[in-house]
Amino acid sequence: MEVAIAILTGVFFLVSIYLILSRHIIRVLLGVAMLGNGVNLTIFTAGRITREIPPIIGDDATVPLEGIANPLPQALVLTAIVIAFSFFAFLLVLVFRTYQELGTDDTAEMRDAEPEGEASPPLGY
Amino acid sequence: MASAKKSDVNLENAMVMADPALADWLVAAPLILGFIFGAICLMQRKNVLLQTRIALFGLLLMLIADIGLFINVWQNGTVVMTMGRWLPPFGITFAADMLGATFALVAGIVGLAGGIYALSDVDSTSRRYGFYPFLLLMLAGVTTAFLTGDIFNLYVWFEVLLISSFGLIVLGSERRQLDGAIKYAFLNLVATTLFLIGVAYLYGVFGTLNMADIARKAPALQEAEGPHFAIAIMFLFAFAMKAAAFPLNAWLPASYHTPRIAVSAVFAGLLTKVGVYALLRIFLTMFPADRDELGAVIAIIAALTMLVGALGALAQTDIRRVLGYLVISGIGLMLAGLALGSETGISGSIFYAAHSMIVMTALYLLAGIIGRLMGTFDLHKAGGLYQASPWLGALCLVLAFSVSGLPPFSGLWPKVLLVKGSIDVGAWWLAAAIIVSGFLTTIAMVRVFSFSFWRTRAEGLVEIGPISREGRIKLYAALGLTALTVIAGVYPEPFIQVSDRVAFELTHPQTYIDAVFGGNQEGGGQ
């Protein structure tokens, strides 16, 4: 099971890196979203995958049963999903506003903050 | 709901039963204050005047809490608090050692200075759009990142400060800002995601996220299987990107000159240093053995970062962009101490980090003042300030000397420590890089000074008026920070004492582990 999910995670990373290397900002954004999901799968797999016994302590017991599923990675993934989602939402708006303002989604043409062919600093006066 | 059987369990094996001492609450105070005041400011965001007063009061309280925490840690050693009473490593631990407390204190000072400066720099529209709430939340995120003892929690605080900084950087929505924000946002998000991948692998190998617990288990796993070294490299990559170390520095000069000057100043003072803090914490407290392996690599990165930063500063015409490159150059110096790994070197790094937080913020604030007076940040059009305000020239020269590491200001002493540390281990080339980068920084800064102050004002430009009444507030913020660098330069003894103690604690991670686990060395982990 771990091996299969590890391969799936690899595919996620592959796709996301390919997308992030694009010049078009919307693809970069999709790549970042994929990357976040790949990381979530990584955390999930790192916690070892077992599904037979739920991590619940019964009324008549004081300790959980042997070999329960690990609940911690799920808590971590939940946190990471929330964070990744809020960042995605922010970046989506930022990208859209930038597209409206600059009229391009090509990173090579976004040169407002660092204009091309800026004059060298003065050497004397 | 709870069954009666629960009462049979002896809770003392799993939980902290004693109430934490009142002074220990100071560990959580910056977080609580930042969030409460941030929330109140958000509710009052339409009432600009009231919101501003509440925010400044909150920033002041945070600074007071930081001072209290620092004194407490200095007197009683590492202060530990575990959330939900679960014994470490199960509960999330907040642990303030000297490193965290020192950085938190300086962050509090920088935050307050930024907040005061913003009184006359940030217009009421930007304040309505949430300048002060974002500032408070970002400061809470930064400070708590310095104080947390749990690596996943560190990730959460990174994200808190990152999302707040996104809010700050786009305030105003100018074209340049959006362009800068895109680069800043994407590259920083990728860096934190890489950090999270590292955390995932770390959890897979160690089965714990508590920093002290990892530090305790790391030596045993050193020889064992597991991608231990790969995790260390992953963290190095992620945090070098956050700290804007060469060759991962592209995002910083692309974005730091675009927002409001108060925002740039606080960013320059705080954000990259969180990356440096994380590197120190991970490579000195958690993985000292990997630091020994990677020392040479970090040394090369450090030397290149300080030289590239200084050379970049020389090639800029915009004063704010000169400063952006100087921030990068300073990061190189902080990494140099980490690369050396000796107590002298680390002490130099810590002192330099504190110095850099104060001085870089002050320089941005000063750049804001002179930029407003001259009506431009462009060196081609600069000039005539000396006639208008000679005292401002003195302030600029003090800060220029300080950032270049010239006596008698605070940049000198950490550089002395770092050069001494380098020569002690025979790394003459690192010592040379430190001195050459200082020399290049001097040229870059003195050029800014001579063009804006000594050169006569070009024909056809508006005369420079006197500093307005509101402008004085800006001057006070910059003056306060400058006073600190002068004091630390003239009387460095107490500052070196603090950084020496930080370095001692960092090179002896057992003190941190003992403090977190208390008398309960065997407890937990089972």
XYZ file of C-alpha atoms in Angstrom:
651
model
C 0.000 0.000 0.000
C 2.764 2.471 0.931
C 4.612 1.732 -2.298
C 1.565 2.399 -4.434
C 0.846 5.702 -2.692
C 4.522 6.648 -2.817
C 4.431 6.223 -6.602
C 1.231 8.261 -6.774
C 2.924 10.991 -4.711
C 5.833 10.907 -7.147
C 3.430 11.500 -10.020
C 1.915 14.450 -8.147
C 5.358 15.982 -7.655
C 6.278 15.318 -11.279
C 3.180 17.049 -12.610
C 3.452 19.960 -10.188
C 7.139 20.624 -10.945
C 6.391 20.493 -14.680
C 3.591 23.028 -14.204
C 5.616 25.306 -11.900
C 8.365 25.531 -14.529
C 5.875 27.082 -16.964
C 6.037 30.781 -17.844
C 2.285 31.177 -17.572
C 1.289 32.156 -14.085
C -2.004 30.242 -14.087
C -0.136 26.982 -14.733
C 2.287 27.833 -11.959
C -0.710 28.320 -9.684
C -2.144 24.932 -10.627
C 1.302 23.432 -10.063
C 1.448 24.905 -6.565
C -1.981 23.439 -5.806
C -0.803 20.026 -7.019
C 2.358 20.369 -4.953
C 0.277 20.977 -1.840
C -1.719 17.823 -2.492
C 1.450 15.851 -3.134
C 2.807 16.982 0.229
C -0.424 15.977 1.949
C -0.095 12.496 0.491
C 3.543 12.419 1.638
C 2.576 13.233 5.222
C -0.199 10.672 5.085
C 2.138 7.963 3.823
C 4.922 8.919 6.246
C 2.545 8.047 9.096
C 2.330 4.452 7.758
C -0.931 3.284 6.309
C -2.994 0.831 8.307
C -6.749 0.743 8.195
C -7.880 -2.328 10.080
C -8.308 -0.815 13.544
C -9.680 2.698 14.090
C -7.815 4.810 16.678
C -10.630 4.842 19.198
C -10.376 3.835 22.840
C -13.430 1.842 23.867
C -15.480 2.575 26.986
C -14.045 -0.450 28.799
C -10.403 0.218 27.992
C -7.785 2.732 29.066
C -5.343 2.225 26.198
C -6.012 1.821 22.478
C -5.712 -1.579 20.835
C -2.446 -2.752 19.265
C -1.846 -1.758 15.640
C -4.343 1.073 15.385
C -4.293 3.509 12.492
C -2.143 6.555 13.156
C -4.426 9.579 13.767
C -1.675 12.213 13.920
C -0.883 12.446 10.178
C -4.561 12.994 9.540
C -4.558 15.940 11.902
C -1.434 17.282 10.191
C -2.910 16.807 6.719
C -6.117 18.519 7.784
C -4.118 21.547 8.958
C -2.075 21.534 5.752
C -5.185 21.281 3.570
C -6.785 24.281 5.250
C -3.600 26.330 4.901
C -3.018 25.255 1.292
C -6.622 26.068 0.399
C -6.486 29.561 1.886
C -3.216 30.244 0.076
C -4.697 28.970 -3.163
C -7.672 31.289 -2.740
C -5.413 34.271 -2.062
C -3.084 33.494 -4.954
C -6.004 33.017 -7.340
C -7.246 36.522 -6.576
C -3.711 37.920 -6.710
C -3.073 36.313 -10.100
C -6.383 37.566 -11.444
C -5.775 41.117 -10.201
C -2.291 41.059 -11.677
C -3.664 39.849 -14.991
C -6.214 42.672 -14.970
C -3.625 45.281 -14.074
C -0.653 44.138 -16.167
C -2.605 42.593 -19.028
C -0.381 39.525 -19.210
C -0.009 36.191 -17.498
C 3.486 35.598 -18.869
C 6.085 35.903 -16.114
C 8.741 36.961 -18.606
C 6.675 40.043 -19.456
C 6.021 41.024 -15.856
C 8.805 43.544 -15.515
C 7.087 46.341 -13.616
C 8.981 45.883 -10.366
C 12.309 45.264 -12.107
C 12.174 47.175 -15.405
C 14.408 45.948 -18.193
C 17.316 48.052 -19.350
C 17.508 50.178 -16.223
C 20.267 52.785 -16.275
C 23.434 51.980 -14.327
C 23.964 53.955 -11.152
C 25.692 57.300 -11.663
C 29.481 57.151 -11.412
C 30.095 60.751 -10.405
C 28.614 64.199 -10.405
C -20.022 11.224 28.645
C -16.719 10.243 30.212
C -16.883 6.865 31.818
C -16.320 6.499 35.520
C -13.375 4.200 34.815
C -11.304 7.167 33.653
C -10.710 8.218 37.235
C -8.685 5.045 37.813
C -5.990 6.253 35.473
C -3.042 7.920 37.097
C -2.841 11.072 35.020
C 0.576 12.036 36.323
C 2.237 9.659 33.916
C 0.867 11.456 30.899
C 0.042 14.969 31.947
C 1.517 18.034 33.535
C -0.546 18.342 36.698
C 0.938 21.498 38.178
C -0.307 24.834 36.952
C 2.351 26.725 35.035
C 3.976 29.567 36.937
C 2.566 32.969 36.100
C 5.848 34.101 34.545
C 5.809 31.098 32.223
C 2.712 32.460 30.522
C 5.036 35.035 28.976
C 5.990 32.366 26.408
C 2.493 32.487 25.001
C 1.914 36.198 25.673
C 3.190 37.611 22.340
C 0.942 35.189 20.477
C -2.131 35.898 22.593
C -1.588 39.672 22.530
C -0.926 39.731 18.799
C -4.049 37.768 17.965
C -6.344 39.607 20.383
C -5.219 43.056 19.319
C -5.162 42.000 15.673
C -8.770 40.837 15.971
C -9.876 44.017 17.750
C -8.180 46.147 15.084
C -9.913 44.117 12.396
C -13.286 44.774 14.019
C -12.495 48.489 14.276
C -10.936 48.760 10.854
C -13.315 51.486 9.687
C -12.476 53.653 12.682
C -8.958 54.542 11.588
C -7.964 56.664 14.582
C -9.163 54.238 17.233
C -7.721 51.271 15.354
C -4.309 52.939 15.185
C -4.264 53.643 18.915
C -5.293 50.089 19.767
C -2.648 48.688 17.440
C 0.173 50.785 18.895
C -0.912 49.836 22.403
C -0.891 46.182 21.341
C 2.568 46.485 19.779
C 3.842 48.130 22.960
C 2.351 45.366 25.128
C 3.954 42.743 22.880
C 7.321 44.424 23.292
C 6.851 44.522 27.063
C 5.951 40.820 27.052
C 9.071 40.111 24.974
C 11.230 42.066 27.422
C 9.661 40.184 30.350
C 10.247 36.868 28.633
C 13.846 37.780 27.855
C 14.567 38.722 31.486
C 12.852 35.568 32.707
C 14.886 33.344 30.383
C 18.109 35.184 31.188
C 17.584 34.622 34.911
C 15.937 31.191 35.029
C 17.035 29.454 31.855
C 14.772 27.996 29.192
C 11.065 28.518 29.859
C 8.851 25.654 28.703
C 5.097 25.421 28.429
C 3.191 22.482 27.009
C -0.243 22.912 25.508
C -3.163 20.887 26.778
C -1.055 19.625 29.697
C 0.124 16.612 27.721
C 3.698 15.800 28.621
C 6.157 16.397 25.809
C 6.470 15.011 23.175
C 2.685 14.635 22.957
C 1.495 18.153 23.602
C 2.721 21.037 21.478
C 5.604 22.562 23.358
C 6.510 26.224 23.470
C 10.108 26.533 24.603
C 11.833 29.896 24.897
C 15.580 29.491 25.166
C 18.009 32.389 24.867
C 17.999 32.161 21.061
C 14.219 32.399 20.799
C 13.873 35.036 23.513
C 16.584 37.257 21.992
C 15.118 37.100 18.499
C 11.605 37.682 19.883
C 12.796 40.759 21.773
C 14.447 42.299 18.712
C 11.373 41.429 16.621
C 9.208 43.284 19.163
C 11.412 46.383 18.848
C 11.314 46.253 15.040
C 7.541 45.770 15.036
C 6.939 48.754 17.302
C 9.280 50.953 15.252
C 7.452 49.925 12.076
C 4.088 50.638 13.690
C 5.178 54.115 14.832
C 6.685 54.959 11.450
C 3.484 53.865 9.731
C 1.575 56.587 11.613
C 2.633 59.088 8.997
C 3.622 56.739 6.159
C 0.586 54.542 5.652
C -2.481 56.444 4.458
C -5.906 55.922 5.960
C -7.132 53.891 2.969
C -4.403 51.324 3.512
C -5.165 51.337 7.203
C -8.808 50.635 6.470
C -7.667 47.736 4.322
C -5.946 46.283 7.319
C -2.359 47.490 7.686
C -2.308 47.269 11.478
C -4.156 43.938 11.843
C -1.769 42.381 9.333
C 1.227 43.891 11.123
C 0.076 42.555 14.494
C -0.695 39.094 13.132
C 2.601 38.939 11.266
C 4.508 39.956 14.372
C 2.619 37.328 16.381
C 3.547 34.738 13.739
C 7.208 35.754 13.672
C 7.558 35.869 17.452
C 5.826 32.555 18.007
C 7.940 30.924 15.293
C 10.927 31.893 17.455
C 9.340 30.387 20.558
C 7.712 27.161 19.453
C 9.325 23.845 20.206
C 7.409 21.754 17.720
C 8.446 21.547 14.106
C 4.981 21.221 12.603
C 3.906 24.134 14.732
C 6.859 26.053 13.307
C 5.402 25.373 9.861
C 2.039 26.731 10.986
C 3.634 29.966 12.234
C 5.557 30.292 8.995
C 2.243 30.183 7.185
C 0.654 32.689 9.583
C 3.422 35.193 9.021
C 3.456 34.487 5.297
C -0.256 35.083 4.731
C -0.107 38.260 6.829
C 2.887 39.444 4.835
C 0.944 38.799 1.606
C -1.728 41.122 2.946
C 0.871 43.777 3.720
C 2.768 43.576 0.451
C -0.270 44.153 -1.772
C -1.671 47.084 0.254
C -2.150 49.766 -2.365
C -2.463 47.444 -5.372
C -0.111 49.359 -7.643
C 1.195 47.624 -10.744
C 4.697 47.271 -9.331
C 3.331 45.905 -6.101
C 1.263 43.220 -7.770
C 4.237 42.210 -9.890
C 6.512 42.045 -6.838
C 3.854 40.269 -4.789
C 3.470 37.520 -7.412
C 7.173 36.663 -7.189
C 7.292 37.019 -3.434
C 4.175 34.939 -2.881
C 4.953 32.048 -5.202
C 8.589 31.570 -4.240
C 7.879 31.819 -0.529
C 4.984 29.422 -0.792
C 7.156 26.898 -2.622
C 9.805 27.290 0.103
C 7.341 26.609 2.928
C 5.936 23.647 0.987
C 9.454 22.213 0.715
C 9.787 22.709 4.453
C 6.554 20.761 4.908
C 7.902 17.908 2.755
C 10.931 17.837 5.048
C 8.610 17.687 8.058
C 6.714 14.773 6.497
C 9.908 12.764 5.986
C 11.093 13.735 9.441
C 7.907 12.385 10.935
C 8.230 9.221 8.868
C 11.726 8.619 10.237
C 11.441 9.802 13.835
C 7.748 9.374 14.577
C 7.776 12.627 16.528
C 7.563 16.335 15.767
C 8.837 17.742 19.042
C 12.186 19.414 18.378
C 13.729 18.330 21.669
C 12.502 14.782 21.139
C 14.021 14.722 17.649
C 17.286 16.118 18.989
C 17.269 13.373 21.620
C 16.677 10.614 19.095
C 18.907 11.943 16.298
C 22.250 10.532 17.556
C 20.822 7.015 17.801
C 19.437 7.163 14.282
C 22.562 8.688 12.804
C 23.990 5.370 11.698
C 20.634 3.735 11.164
C 18.769 3.584 7.898
C 16.475 6.373 6.951
C 16.852 9.413 4.731
C 18.332 11.444 7.567
C 20.777 13.419 5.469
C 18.169 14.023 2.762
C 15.886 15.624 5.353
C 18.692 17.923 6.477
C 19.354 18.961 2.857
C 15.632 19.561 2.330
C 15.524 21.890 5.342
C 18.679 23.655 4.225
C 17.146 24.254 0.802
C 13.778 25.416 2.154
C 15.160 27.801 4.774
C 17.957 29.117 2.582
C 15.168 30.109 0.195
C 13.235 31.797 3.006
C 16.379 33.560 4.172
C 17.163 34.646 0.574
C 20.612 33.037 0.522
C 22.398 32.871 -2.837
C 21.363 31.281 -5.285
C 17.783 31.313 -3.982
C 17.598 35.073 -3.449
C 15.761 36.190 -6.611
C 12.468 36.913 -4.886
C 13.840 39.468 -2.429
C 15.177 42.205 -4.732
C 12.123 41.667 -6.949
C 9.648 42.507 -4.227
C 11.079 44.348 -1.206
C 11.163 47.757 -2.857
C 7.533 47.679 -4.001
C 5.328 47.989 -0.871
C 4.945 50.911 1.534
C 8.263 51.777 3.162
C 6.997 50.824 6.629
C 6.134 47.391 5.231
C 9.517 46.991 3.506
C 11.260 47.983 6.719
C 9.446 45.436 8.854
C 9.953 42.746 6.189
C 13.686 43.500 6.002
C 13.936 43.342 9.769
C 11.907 40.223 10.389
C 11.155 37.831 7.568
C 14.512 36.652 6.279
C 15.709 36.305 9.860
C 13.000 33.757 10.588
C 14.673 31.601 7.944
C 18.046 32.127 9.619
C 16.523 31.268 12.985
C 15.074 28.027 11.596
C 18.457 27.072 10.131
C 20.184 27.702 13.464
C 17.563 25.759 15.373
C 17.544 22.795 13.015
C 21.256 22.473 12.380
C 22.479 23.271 15.883
C 19.794 21.954 18.219
C 18.346 19.108 16.160
C 20.958 17.854 13.702
C 24.421 18.940 14.894
C 25.995 15.930 13.172
C 24.551 16.935 9.795
C 25.810 20.467 10.341
C 29.332 19.090 10.641
C 28.849 17.287 7.324
C 27.325 20.288 5.572
C 29.596 22.922 7.146
C 31.724 23.372 4.009
C 28.646 23.723 1.782
C 27.081 26.291 4.101
C 30.387 28.187 4.213
C 30.474 28.464 0.414
C 26.815 29.558 0.343
C 27.580 32.123 3.054
C 30.597 33.591 1.250
C 28.754 33.787 -2.084
C 25.651 35.288 -0.461
C 27.550 38.118 1.204
C 29.554 38.910 -1.937
C 26.629 38.668 -4.366
C 24.508 40.805 -2.040
C 27.147 43.521 -1.794
C 27.890 43.452 -5.550
C 24.160 43.598 -6.286
C 23.850 46.644 -4.042
C 26.597 48.364 -6.040
C 24.692 47.891 -9.295
C 21.400 49.493 -8.202
C 20.100 52.972 -8.881
C 17.051 52.784 -6.643
C 17.935 53.369 -2.983
C 15.372 50.817 -1.792
C 16.837 48.176 -4.069
C 20.347 48.930 -2.793
C 18.992 48.110 0.658
C 17.281 44.945 -0.590
C 20.643 43.594 -1.718
C 22.248 44.610 1.573
C 19.661 42.476 3.395
C 20.908 39.514 1.325
C 24.530 40.356 2.083
C 23.751 40.325 5.804
C 22.187 36.872 5.524
C 25.556 35.616 4.263
C 27.241 36.824 7.442
C 24.704 35.073 9.643
C 25.210 31.844 7.705
C 28.985 32.189 8.118
C 28.660 31.608 11.855
C 26.466 28.571 11.261
C 29.060 27.255 8.819
C 31.843 27.638 11.380
C 29.838 25.963 14.123
C 32.234 27.180 16.820
C 30.964 29.147 19.801
C 32.771 32.286 18.626
C 31.269 31.981 15.158
C 27.714 31.335 16.346
C 27.978 34.163 18.847
C 28.985 36.436 15.964
C 26.030 35.214 13.916
C 23.530 35.908 16.675
C 24.909 39.377 17.353
C 24.953 40.110 13.649
C 21.371 38.900 13.223
C 20.137 41.202 15.991
C 22.238 44.064 14.604
C 20.957 43.447 11.087
C 17.300 43.348 12.172
C 17.642 46.756 13.822
C 19.888 48.444 11.262
C 18.188 47.202 8.100
C 14.819 48.365 9.456
C 16.321 51.730 10.375
C 17.881 52.049 6.912
C 14.575 51.398 5.159
C 12.863 53.917 7.434
C 15.581 56.447 6.655
C 15.283 55.709 2.936
C 11.567 56.425 3.264
C 12.298 59.813 4.863
C 14.911 60.899 2.336
C 12.860 59.488 -0.545
C 9.868 61.557 0.555
C 11.986 64.706 0.951
C 13.686 64.334 -2.431
C 10.555 63.087 -4.180
C 12.524 60.210 -5.699
C 14.468 57.092 -4.788
C 16.511 57.318 -7.984
C 20.203 58.074 -7.426
C 20.329 59.908 -10.783
C 17.893 62.531 -9.532
C 18.991 62.553 -5.893
C 20.751 65.440 -4.237
C 20.580 68.567 -2.124
C 19.603 67.002 1.182
C 22.611 68.213 3.136
C 21.494 71.829 2.826
C 17.954 70.941 3.801
C 18.808 68.818 6.824
C 22.406 68.209 7.931
C 21.259 66.174 10.950
C 19.529 63.729 8.663
C 22.888 63.392 6.933
C 24.516 62.474 10.244
C 21.832 59.841 10.819
C 22.375 58.418 7.345
C 26.136 58.281 7.831
C 25.797 56.516 11.198
C 23.568 53.842 9.659
C 25.808 53.515 6.597
C 28.842 52.923 8.816
C 26.873 50.537 11.000
C 25.664 48.337 8.149
C 29.166 48.282 6.649
C 30.653 47.176 9.955
C 32.775 50.247 10.590
C 33.503 51.373 14.150
C 32.153 52.670 16.454
C 28.755 51.159 15.576
C 27.192 47.783 16.184
C 28.174 46.155 12.873
C 31.819 45.974 13.898
C 31.746 43.564 16.832
C 29.891 40.630 15.267
C 32.189 40.892 12.257
C 35.211 40.803 14.570
C 33.814 37.636 16.155
C 33.096 36.059 12.766
C 36.530 36.900 11.324
C 38.186 35.575 14.466
C 36.089 32.413 14.274
C 37.036 31.919 10.615
C 40.752 32.419 11.198
C 40.654 30.078 14.222
C 39.694 27.193 11.932
C 41.933 28.347 9.067
C 39.071 29.458 6.817
C 40.978 32.530 5.628
C 38.834 32.783 2.506
C 35.678 33.139 4.603
C 37.345 35.880 6.653
C 38.385 37.560 3.399
C 34.824 37.343 2.047
C 33.503 39.000 5.223
C 35.988 41.857 4.940
C 35.580 42.335 1.172
C 31.776 42.327 1.427
C 32.038 44.929 4.208
C 34.235 47.039 1.925
C 31.787 46.764 -0.978
C 28.892 47.620 1.345
C 30.765 50.743 2.437
C 31.113 51.840 -1.193
C 27.439 51.194 -1.930
C 26.196 53.038 1.165
C 28.600 55.950 0.927
C 27.503 56.383 -2.663
C 23.898 56.633 -1.521
C 25.000 59.164 1.094
C 27.119 61.317 -1.173
C 24.587 61.390 -4.015
C 21.592 62.228 -1.866
C 23.301 64.573 0.574
C 26.437 66.106 -0.903
C 25.397 66.536 -4.495
C 23.617 69.839 -5.177
C 20.004 69.634 -6.202
C 19.617 69.414 -9.977
C 18.107 72.381 -11.843
C 14.405 72.383 -12.440
C 13.462 70.216 -9.452
C 11.254 71.419 -6.627
C 13.110 72.805 -3.616
C 13.358 70.441 -0.644
C 11.132 71.677 2.138
C 11.721 71.128 5.849
C 10.539 67.925 7.512
C 6.849 68.254 8.247
C 5.342 67.699 11.681
C 4.066 64.273 10.719
C 7.447 63.516 9.182
C 9.039 63.973 12.614
C 7.246 60.840 13.820
C 9.090 58.889 11.137
C 12.315 60.465 12.269
C 11.711 59.402 15.886
C 11.231 55.770 14.832
C 14.466 55.794 12.834
C 16.289 57.658 15.623
C 15.242 55.107 18.239
C 16.662 52.243 16.220
C 19.825 54.213 15.434
C 20.338 54.897 19.136
C 20.338 51.142 19.713
C 23.028 50.528 17.109
C 25.161 53.314 18.601
C 24.794 51.911 22.119
C 25.596 48.379 20.961
C 28.615 49.726 19.124
C 30.046 51.861 21.901
C 29.279 49.500 24.775
C 29.080 46.009 23.252
C 29.865 44.079 26.444
C 26.304 43.114 27.503
C 25.308 42.328 23.913
C 28.290 40.016 23.447
C 27.431 38.388 26.786
C 23.940 37.607 25.509
C 25.133 36.262 22.162
C 27.828 34.202 23.886
C 25.220 32.614 26.089
C 22.982 31.905 23.100
C 25.955 30.317 21.348
C 26.750 28.231 24.416
C 23.183 26.926 24.605
C 23.138 26.191 20.882
C 26.389 24.264 20.930
C 25.156 22.273 23.946
C 21.723 21.094 22.741
C 21.401 18.888 25.799
C 20.415 21.958 27.844
C 17.432 22.473 25.528
C 16.427 18.800 25.681
C 16.696 18.742 29.471
C 14.628 21.895 29.790
C 11.809 20.522 27.624
C 11.650 17.121 29.258
C 12.381 18.423 32.737
C 13.011 15.663 35.245
C 11.059 13.303 33.052
C 13.866 11.983 30.831
C 12.220 8.624 30.287
C 8.688 9.959 30.062
C 6.922 10.049 26.733
C 8.279 8.460 23.610
C 6.920 5.113 24.665
